[in-house]
Short mmCIF file of C-alpha atoms in Angstrom, two decimals:
data_model
loop_
_atom_site.label_atom_id
_atom_site.label_comp_id
_atom_site.label_asym_id
_atom_site.label_seq_id
_atom_site.Cartn_x
_atom_site.Cartn_y
_atom_site.Cartn_z
CA MET A 1 -43.52 23.56 33.05
CA SER A 2 -42.63 23.29 36.72
CA THR A 3 -44.79 20.17 37.01
CA VAL A 4 -43.03 18.54 34.05
CA ALA A 5 -39.63 19.39 35.52
CA ALA A 6 -40.59 17.89 38.85
CA ILE A 7 -41.79 14.67 37.23
CA ALA A 8 -38.56 14.46 35.18
CA GLN A 9 -36.42 14.94 38.30
CA GLU A 10 -38.27 12.13 40.05
CA ALA A 11 -38.19 9.81 37.01
CA ALA A 12 -34.44 10.21 36.31
CA PRO A 13 -33.20 8.52 39.50
CA ALA A 14 -35.80 5.83 39.09
CA ALA A 15 -34.68 5.13 35.52
CA THR A 16 -31.05 5.08 36.61
CA ALA A 17 -31.81 2.64 39.37
CA ALA A 18 -33.75 0.40 37.02
CA ALA A 19 -30.99 0.22 34.36
CA PRO A 20 -29.44 -3.26 34.51
CA ALA A 21 -25.73 -3.53 35.20
CA ALA A 22 -23.59 -4.69 32.28
CA PRO A 23 -23.09 -8.45 32.57
CA ALA A 24 -19.60 -9.64 33.41
CA PRO A 25 -17.85 -11.28 30.46
CA ALA A 26 -18.49 -15.00 30.48
CA LEU A 27 -16.71 -17.82 28.70
CA ASP A 28 -18.28 -18.68 25.35
CA THR A 29 -18.25 -22.47 25.09
CA GLY A 30 -18.94 -22.53 21.34
CA ASN A 31 -16.05 -20.22 20.52
CA THR A 32 -13.82 -22.10 22.93
CA ALA A 33 -14.65 -25.46 21.35
CA TRP A 34 -13.84 -24.11 17.89
CA MET A 35 -10.56 -22.61 19.09
CA LEU A 36 -9.49 -25.86 20.78
CA THR A 37 -10.17 -27.61 17.47
CA SER A 38 -8.37 -24.94 15.43
CA THR A 39 -5.33 -25.15 17.68
CA ALA A 40 -5.05 -28.88 17.15
CA LEU A 41 -5.46 -28.40 13.37
CA VAL A 42 -2.66 -25.82 13.21
CA LEU A 43 -0.31 -27.99 15.26
CA MET A 44 -1.04 -30.79 12.78
CA MET A 45 0.26 -28.51 10.03
CA THR A 46 3.80 -28.76 11.41
CA ILE A 47 3.77 -32.27 12.84
CA PRO A 48 3.17 -34.29 10.80
CA GLY A 49 2.14 -32.02 7.88
CA LEU A 50 5.20 -29.88 7.15
CA ALA A 51 7.54 -32.63 8.37
CA LEU A 52 6.23 -35.01 5.70
CA PHE A 53 5.90 -32.32 3.03
CA TYR A 54 9.54 -31.30 3.41
CA GLY A 55 10.76 -34.81 4.26
CA GLY A 56 9.52 -36.23 0.98
CA MET A 57 11.21 -33.52 -1.10
CA VAL A 58 14.77 -34.07 0.10
CA ARG A 59 17.10 -36.89 -0.83
CA LYS A 60 16.76 -40.16 1.08
CA LYS A 61 19.98 -39.57 3.03
CA ASN A 62 18.46 -36.44 4.59
CA VAL A 63 14.85 -37.44 5.25
CA LEU A 64 15.25 -38.15 8.98
CA ALA A 65 17.22 -34.96 9.55
CA THR A 66 14.55 -32.93 7.76
CA ILE A 67 11.67 -34.46 9.71
CA MET A 68 13.70 -34.08 12.91
CA GLN A 69 13.98 -30.34 12.25
CA SER A 70 10.20 -29.86 12.25
CA PHE A 71 9.76 -32.02 15.35
CA ALA A 72 12.58 -30.42 17.32
CA ILE A 73 11.45 -26.89 16.38
CA THR A 74 7.97 -27.77 17.66
CA CYS A 75 9.43 -28.74 21.03
CA LEU A 76 11.85 -25.81 21.26
CA VAL A 77 9.33 -23.14 20.32
CA THR A 78 6.73 -24.56 22.69
CA VAL A 79 9.07 -24.07 25.64
CA LEU A 80 10.29 -20.63 24.53
CA TRP A 81 6.75 -19.42 23.80
CA PHE A 82 5.63 -20.49 27.27
CA MET A 83 8.63 -18.80 28.86
CA PHE A 84 9.05 -15.56 26.88
CA GLY A 85 7.45 -15.48 23.43
CA TYR A 86 3.81 -15.04 24.37
CA SER A 87 4.51 -12.14 26.69
CA LEU A 88 6.75 -10.36 24.17
CA ALA A 89 4.10 -10.72 21.45
CA PHE A 90 0.82 -10.21 23.32
CA SER A 91 1.31 -8.32 26.57
CA ASP A 92 1.39 -4.56 27.06
CA GLY A 93 4.85 -3.17 26.47
CA GLY A 94 4.11 0.19 28.09
CA ALA A 95 6.15 3.01 26.59
CA THR A 96 7.59 0.68 23.94
CA ASN A 97 4.29 -1.06 23.14
CA ALA A 98 4.36 0.11 19.53
CA TYR A 99 7.35 -2.16 18.98
CA LEU A 100 7.39 -4.92 21.60
CA GLY A 101 5.24 -6.43 24.31
CA GLY A 102 6.25 -6.47 27.95
CA PHE A 103 7.58 -8.97 30.46
CA SER A 104 4.48 -9.25 32.65
CA LYS A 105 3.37 -12.61 31.25
CA PHE A 106 6.73 -14.39 31.25
CA PHE A 107 6.07 -18.04 32.12
CA HIS A 108 2.35 -17.16 31.70
CA HIS A 109 2.40 -15.33 35.00
CA GLY A 110 -1.02 -14.07 36.09
CA ILE A 111 -3.03 -16.19 33.65
CA THR A 112 -5.56 -18.48 35.32
CA VAL A 113 -8.34 -20.79 34.16
CA SER A 114 -10.72 -17.84 34.60
CA THR A 115 -8.70 -15.37 32.50
CA LEU A 116 -10.45 -14.59 29.22
CA TRP A 117 -8.99 -13.30 25.98
CA ALA A 118 -10.96 -10.54 24.26
CA PRO A 119 -13.67 -10.19 26.92
CA GLY A 120 -16.94 -9.17 25.35
CA VAL A 121 -15.77 -10.30 21.91
CA ALA A 122 -14.40 -13.83 21.68
CA ASN A 123 -14.60 -14.76 25.37
CA ILE A 124 -12.19 -17.67 25.14
CA PRO A 125 -9.69 -18.72 27.83
CA GLU A 126 -6.39 -16.91 27.50
CA PHE A 127 -4.63 -20.26 27.82
CA VAL A 128 -6.42 -21.34 24.62
CA PHE A 129 -5.51 -18.11 22.83
CA SER A 130 -1.86 -18.52 23.82
CA MET A 131 -1.87 -22.14 22.64
CA PHE A 132 -3.42 -21.11 19.32
CA GLN A 133 -0.78 -18.43 18.80
CA MET A 134 1.91 -20.89 19.88
CA THR A 135 1.08 -23.11 16.91
CA PHE A 136 1.68 -20.13 14.59
CA ALA A 137 4.99 -19.46 16.32
CA ILE A 138 5.90 -23.13 15.80
CA ILE A 139 5.25 -23.39 12.07
CA THR A 140 6.89 -20.09 11.10
CA PRO A 141 10.52 -21.03 11.92
CA ALA A 142 9.83 -24.58 10.72
CA LEU A 143 9.01 -23.14 7.30
CA ILE A 144 12.39 -21.42 7.16
CA ALA A 145 14.14 -24.78 7.32
CA GLY A 146 12.96 -25.57 3.80
CA ALA A 147 15.30 -22.93 2.40
CA PHE A 148 18.47 -24.50 3.84
CA ALA A 149 17.38 -28.15 3.78
CA GLU A 150 20.23 -30.69 3.61
CA ARG A 151 22.97 -28.33 4.74
CA MET A 152 22.71 -26.89 8.28
CA LYS A 153 24.17 -28.43 11.41
CA PHE A 154 21.53 -29.49 13.90
CA SER A 155 23.22 -27.60 16.76
CA ALA A 156 23.25 -24.45 14.63
CA LEU A 157 19.58 -24.91 13.77
CA LEU A 158 18.53 -25.07 17.43
CA ILE A 159 20.43 -21.92 18.41
CA PHE A 160 19.29 -20.05 15.31
CA MET A 161 15.62 -20.92 15.75
CA GLY A 162 15.63 -20.01 19.44
CA LEU A 163 17.14 -16.58 18.80
CA TRP A 164 14.97 -16.02 15.75
CA LEU A 165 11.76 -16.68 17.64
CA VAL A 166 12.60 -14.13 20.34
CA PHE A 167 14.12 -11.39 18.19
CA VAL A 168 12.20 -11.70 14.92
CA TYR A 169 8.93 -13.59 15.25
CA ALA A 170 7.72 -12.19 18.58
CA PRO A 171 8.30 -8.52 17.68
CA ILE A 172 6.63 -8.80 14.27
CA ALA A 173 3.66 -10.68 15.75
CA HIS A 174 3.34 -7.81 18.24
CA TRP A 175 3.60 -5.18 15.50
CA VAL A 176 0.66 -6.67 13.61
CA TRP A 177 -1.54 -8.47 16.15
CA GLY A 178 -0.41 -7.38 19.62
CA GLY A 179 -1.18 -3.67 19.50
CA GLY A 180 1.99 -2.61 17.66
CA PHE A 181 2.52 0.08 15.05
CA LEU A 182 1.64 -1.94 11.94
CA GLY A 183 -1.76 -3.00 13.20
CA SER A 184 -2.43 0.55 14.39
CA ALA A 185 -1.53 1.85 10.93
CA GLY A 186 -4.27 -0.28 9.37
CA VAL A 187 -2.12 -3.07 7.93
CA LEU A 188 -4.48 -6.02 7.35
CA ASP A 189 -3.25 -9.53 8.07
CA PHE A 190 -6.06 -11.87 9.04
CA ALA A 191 -4.01 -15.01 9.68
CA GLY A 192 -0.32 -14.43 8.98
CA GLY A 193 0.66 -13.17 5.52
CA THR A 194 3.27 -10.84 7.02
CA VAL A 195 3.75 -12.42 10.45
CA VAL A 196 4.20 -15.97 9.17
CA HIS A 197 4.83 -16.24 5.45
CA ILE A 198 6.73 -13.12 4.38
CA ASN A 199 8.63 -13.37 7.65
CA ALA A 200 9.62 -17.02 7.10
CA GLY A 201 10.20 -16.63 3.37
CA VAL A 202 12.56 -13.68 3.66
CA ALA A 203 14.42 -15.33 6.55
CA GLY A 204 14.73 -18.45 4.41
CA LEU A 205 16.21 -16.50 1.51
CA VAL A 206 18.77 -14.86 3.80
CA CYS A 207 19.70 -18.28 5.19
CA ALA A 208 20.09 -19.74 1.69
CA LEU A 209 22.35 -16.88 0.64
CA VAL A 210 24.50 -16.93 3.79
CA LEU A 211 24.92 -20.73 3.89
CA GLY A 212 25.53 -21.02 0.15
CA LYS A 213 24.50 -23.83 -2.16
CA ARG A 214 24.34 -27.51 -1.31
CA GLU A 215 27.35 -29.59 -2.28
CA GLY A 216 26.86 -30.68 -5.88
CA TYR A 217 24.03 -28.23 -6.56
CA GLY A 218 23.52 -27.97 -10.30
CA THR A 219 25.49 -31.12 -11.11
CA THR A 220 24.15 -33.78 -8.72
CA ASN A 221 20.66 -35.24 -8.97
CA MET A 222 18.67 -33.73 -6.09
CA ALA A 223 15.21 -34.94 -7.03
CA PRO A 224 12.71 -35.65 -4.23
CA HIS A 225 13.10 -39.17 -2.86
CA ASN A 226 9.44 -39.83 -2.01
CA LEU A 227 6.69 -37.59 -3.34
CA VAL A 228 4.05 -39.76 -1.66
CA TYR A 229 5.26 -38.35 1.68
CA SER A 230 5.00 -34.86 0.24
CA VAL A 231 1.44 -35.37 -1.04
CA ILE A 232 0.38 -36.64 2.39
CA GLY A 233 2.11 -33.66 4.00
CA ALA A 234 0.50 -31.17 1.61
CA SER A 235 -2.92 -32.72 2.26
CA LEU A 236 -2.43 -32.37 6.02
CA LEU A 237 -1.35 -28.77 5.52
CA TRP A 238 -4.50 -28.08 3.48
CA VAL A 239 -6.84 -29.52 6.11
CA GLY A 240 -4.93 -27.93 8.98
CA TRP A 241 -5.05 -24.55 7.26
CA PHE A 242 -8.77 -24.29 8.04
CA GLY A 243 -7.73 -23.95 11.69
CA PHE A 244 -5.07 -21.46 10.64
CA ASN A 245 -7.40 -19.15 8.70
CA ALA A 246 -10.92 -19.78 10.00
CA GLY A 247 -9.55 -20.08 13.52
CA SER A 248 -8.04 -16.61 13.30
CA GLU A 249 -11.53 -15.14 13.69
CA LEU A 250 -11.33 -16.50 17.29
CA ALA A 251 -15.03 -17.29 17.09
CA ALA A 252 -17.43 -19.77 15.56
CA ASP A 253 -19.36 -17.34 13.37
CA GLY A 254 -20.10 -16.26 9.81
CA LEU A 255 -16.70 -14.66 9.24
CA ALA A 256 -14.98 -17.90 10.24
CA GLY A 257 -17.16 -19.62 7.65
CA ALA A 258 -16.18 -17.08 4.99
CA ALA A 259 -12.50 -17.56 5.83
CA MET A 260 -12.92 -21.32 5.46
CA MET A 261 -14.63 -21.00 2.07
CA ASN A 262 -12.02 -18.52 0.86
CA THR A 263 -9.25 -20.88 1.92
CA GLN A 264 -10.72 -23.77 -0.05
CA VAL A 265 -11.41 -21.75 -3.20
CA ALA A 266 -8.01 -20.04 -3.33
CA THR A 267 -6.12 -23.25 -2.70
CA ALA A 268 -7.86 -25.20 -5.44
CA ALA A 269 -7.51 -22.30 -7.90
CA ALA A 270 -3.79 -21.92 -7.19
CA ALA A 271 -3.15 -25.65 -7.52
CA LEU A 272 -4.80 -25.69 -10.93
CA ALA A 273 -3.09 -22.46 -12.01
CA TRP A 274 0.37 -23.85 -11.14
CA MET A 275 -0.48 -27.17 -12.80
CA PHE A 276 -1.60 -25.57 -16.06
CA ALA A 277 1.32 -23.12 -16.09
CA GLU A 278 3.74 -26.02 -15.69
CA TRP A 279 1.83 -28.04 -18.29
CA ILE A 280 2.25 -25.22 -20.81
CA VAL A 281 5.91 -24.52 -20.02
CA ALA A 282 7.31 -27.97 -19.15
CA LYS A 283 4.78 -29.99 -21.20
CA LYS A 284 3.75 -32.21 -18.26
CA PRO A 285 1.74 -31.53 -15.09
CA SER A 286 3.72 -32.88 -12.14
CA VAL A 287 2.62 -34.09 -8.72
CA LEU A 288 5.20 -31.81 -7.12
CA GLY A 289 3.75 -28.93 -9.12
CA ILE A 290 0.13 -29.33 -8.11
CA ILE A 291 0.91 -29.73 -4.40
CA SER A 292 3.28 -26.75 -4.51
CA GLY A 293 0.52 -24.73 -6.17
CA ALA A 294 -1.91 -25.72 -3.44
CA VAL A 295 0.51 -24.51 -0.77
CA ALA A 296 1.01 -21.26 -2.71
CA GLY A 297 -2.74 -20.71 -2.65
CA LEU A 298 -2.92 -21.44 1.07
CA VAL A 299 -0.13 -18.95 1.69
CA ALA A 300 -1.54 -16.17 -0.47
CA VAL A 301 -5.08 -16.34 0.91
CA THR A 302 -3.87 -16.32 4.52
CA PRO A 303 -3.78 -12.53 5.01
CA ALA A 304 -6.93 -12.07 2.93
CA SER A 305 -9.09 -14.94 4.17
CA GLY A 306 -11.16 -12.83 6.55
CA PHE A 307 -11.33 -9.73 4.36
CA VAL A 308 -12.25 -10.83 0.81
CA ASN A 309 -15.25 -12.54 -0.71
CA PRO A 310 -14.93 -15.92 -2.49
CA THR A 311 -14.49 -14.25 -5.88
CA GLY A 312 -11.57 -12.30 -4.47
CA ALA A 313 -10.13 -15.53 -3.06
CA PHE A 314 -10.48 -17.14 -6.50
CA ILE A 315 -8.54 -14.27 -8.09
CA ILE A 316 -5.85 -14.47 -5.39
CA GLY A 317 -5.48 -18.21 -5.98
CA ILE A 318 -5.03 -17.90 -9.74
CA ILE A 319 -2.48 -15.09 -9.47
CA ALA A 320 -0.56 -16.80 -6.66
CA GLY A 321 -0.38 -20.11 -8.52
CA VAL A 322 1.19 -18.56 -11.61
CA VAL A 323 3.46 -16.06 -9.81
CA CYS A 324 4.77 -18.64 -7.33
CA TYR A 325 5.43 -21.11 -10.15
CA LEU A 326 7.53 -18.49 -11.90
CA SER A 327 9.35 -17.50 -8.70
CA ALA A 328 10.08 -21.07 -7.58
CA VAL A 329 11.06 -22.42 -10.98
CA LYS A 330 12.33 -19.47 -13.03
CA LEU A 331 13.40 -16.73 -10.62
CA LYS A 332 15.48 -19.09 -8.47
CA HIS A 333 17.41 -20.39 -11.45
CA ALA A 334 17.82 -16.93 -12.95
CA PHE A 335 19.50 -15.60 -9.80
CA GLY A 336 21.27 -18.85 -8.92
CA TYR A 337 20.44 -19.14 -5.21
CA ASP A 338 19.69 -22.51 -3.64
CA ASP A 339 16.32 -22.19 -1.90
CA SER A 340 16.16 -25.97 -1.45
CA LEU A 341 12.42 -26.48 -0.96
CA ASP A 342 11.23 -23.06 -2.17
CA ALA A 343 10.56 -21.48 1.20
CA PHE A 344 11.06 -18.03 -0.32
CA GLY A 345 9.62 -18.88 -3.74
CA VAL A 346 6.32 -20.07 -2.26
CA HIS A 347 5.99 -18.54 1.21
CA GLY A 348 7.87 -15.28 0.72
CA VAL A 349 6.52 -14.47 -2.72
CA GLY A 350 3.08 -15.94 -2.02
CA GLY A 351 2.84 -13.94 1.20
CA ILE A 352 3.70 -10.71 -0.62
CA VAL A 353 1.16 -11.43 -3.37
CA GLY A 354 -1.53 -12.19 -0.82
CA ALA A 355 -0.79 -9.15 1.32
CA LEU A 356 -0.94 -6.79 -1.67
CA LEU A 357 -4.14 -8.32 -3.03
CA THR A 358 -5.73 -8.05 0.41
CA GLY A 359 -5.43 -4.29 0.05
CA ALA A 360 -6.88 -4.37 -3.44
CA LEU A 361 -9.72 -6.87 -2.95
CA ALA A 362 -10.90 -6.41 0.66
CA ASP A 363 -14.70 -6.40 0.82
CA PRO A 364 -16.37 -4.40 3.64
CA ALA A 365 -19.44 -6.61 3.27
CA ILE A 366 -17.31 -9.52 4.52
CA ASN A 367 -15.40 -7.58 7.18
CA ALA A 368 -16.03 -3.94 8.09
CA LEU A 369 -12.30 -3.43 8.61
CA GLY A 370 -11.89 -3.85 4.87
CA LYS A 371 -13.37 -0.41 4.18
CA ASP A 372 -10.06 1.27 5.00
CA ALA A 373 -7.89 -1.24 3.14
CA SER A 374 -5.32 -0.01 0.64
CA VAL A 375 -2.38 -1.39 -1.26
CA ALA A 376 -0.24 1.44 0.15
CA LYS A 377 -0.90 0.34 3.73
CA GLN A 378 -0.12 -3.24 2.81
CA LEU A 379 3.15 -2.17 1.18
CA TYR A 380 4.03 -0.35 4.39
CA GLY A 381 3.59 -3.55 6.36
CA ILE A 382 5.48 -5.65 3.82
CA ALA A 383 8.42 -3.24 3.73
CA PHE A 384 8.91 -3.15 7.51
CA THR A 385 8.55 -6.92 7.78
CA ILE A 386 11.13 -7.56 5.06
CA LEU A 387 13.55 -4.99 6.45
CA TRP A 388 13.55 -6.21 10.05
CA THR A 389 13.48 -9.90 9.13
CA ALA A 390 16.38 -9.63 6.68
CA ILE A 391 18.64 -7.61 8.97
CA ALA A 392 17.92 -9.54 12.16
CA THR A 393 18.19 -12.94 10.45
CA PHE A 394 21.54 -11.98 8.94
CA VAL A 395 22.90 -10.90 12.34
CA ILE A 396 21.63 -14.03 14.09
CA LEU A 397 23.19 -16.30 11.47
CA TYR A 398 26.62 -14.75 12.00
CA ILE A 399 26.27 -15.03 15.77
CA VAL A 400 25.48 -18.73 15.36
CA LYS A 401 28.34 -19.13 12.90
CA ALA A 402 30.74 -17.68 15.45
CA LEU A 403 29.41 -19.97 18.19
CA VAL A 404 29.15 -23.38 16.53
CA GLY A 405 29.46 -22.91 12.77
CA LEU A 406 26.56 -23.25 10.34
CA ARG A 407 27.37 -26.12 8.01
CA PRO A 408 28.66 -29.65 8.47
CA SER A 409 31.88 -30.58 6.71
CA THR A 410 31.77 -31.32 3.00
CA GLN A 411 32.24 -35.02 3.67
CA GLU A 412 29.43 -35.06 6.24
CA GLU A 413 27.10 -33.30 3.84
CA VAL A 414 27.91 -35.75 1.06
CA GLU A 415 27.28 -38.72 3.37
CA GLY A 416 23.98 -37.21 4.45
CA LEU A 417 22.74 -35.48 7.58
CA ASP A 418 20.78 -38.50 8.77
CA VAL A 419 23.85 -40.48 9.68
CA THR A 420 26.34 -37.67 10.37
CA GLN A 421 24.03 -35.51 12.53
CA HIS A 422 21.75 -38.13 14.10
CA GLY A 423 23.44 -41.51 13.66
CA GLU A 424 20.42 -43.04 11.92
CA VAL A 425 19.45 -44.00 8.39
CA VAL A 426 16.32 -45.02 6.53
CA PRO A 427 16.85 -48.62 5.31
#
């Protein structure tokens, strides 16, 4: 026994000395290449995707103003994200980290070309991660603009969107993805069901209610002026959404592939479901209907894309297509609010449907995090998102109203925002 003990004592230091040191995290070029691509795809969703999608659905006298909103929001949010937004969403907030990030990364302080995000996991440059998240921060307020299309002053829009990004988007992104209390509670949101779509949809509904209806709503023809623009925009959204969902894995791997497949299946299923629902109810399948259904599917599968299998995505698409058709066409008219381009009807309702079904259909074989999924946890996340978004959006709107007013004059609105806000018209 003493001989064995002596040998063991001699072998232990030798084994310790021979153990290799853990390698330092190194940049993964494959993941980085995919994330650079995904970032460009998500930016394409706003400009030109959403700009054309929304621009084609308004009246001709407001097309430039509508496209201008998406473009200007892209520029404004880029600057604010660089300055404040990224730090508030994705840095350590210390004692208040459950609710908000800190100030340490204002102006991207301390981030260098060697700084990695998720060392040992994704191993991508933090600059790339911030850029990827910036594109999410860009499209979310741009989506809101669909709810009040054709009736907000441009000056009011800029102030509103700036305040909204800092006080609504950044905190909720931190709650879910930045180490905040919703993510810690097990709320699942792979690519933005709560952070992007419920957030934007609820904010849009509040804006529509506070601003009131467009002049002539219900009596004046407000049909889309150019659905070809909208089809092109919807198509760009569809393609860009692969960066949105598959990119949210932050890696070029099997789960990114599953998210991509789920995105395609759910989108096609929802487009067909909306089309057939409209065909049954209105007797004709419309172009506006099928592209709206596609967007509803994209929205609903967003939180679920990295948690469900393709069959689950198929189910989500069918349900979202029918439910969003009813919310955009029937619910809006039943309650009488003017959600101009169905920001709430598609993004708010679709986001809620997708978030709930993520809890019901999550498959641990796709993502191990799905084993603890539940509808109750998803409801918890939905409730907090709706509550904070609604209250904060309402307060911000009244601050903006006190500063510059929210709506142009009746005469300016009747003439159109293109000429009265920007001094330009489409010939």
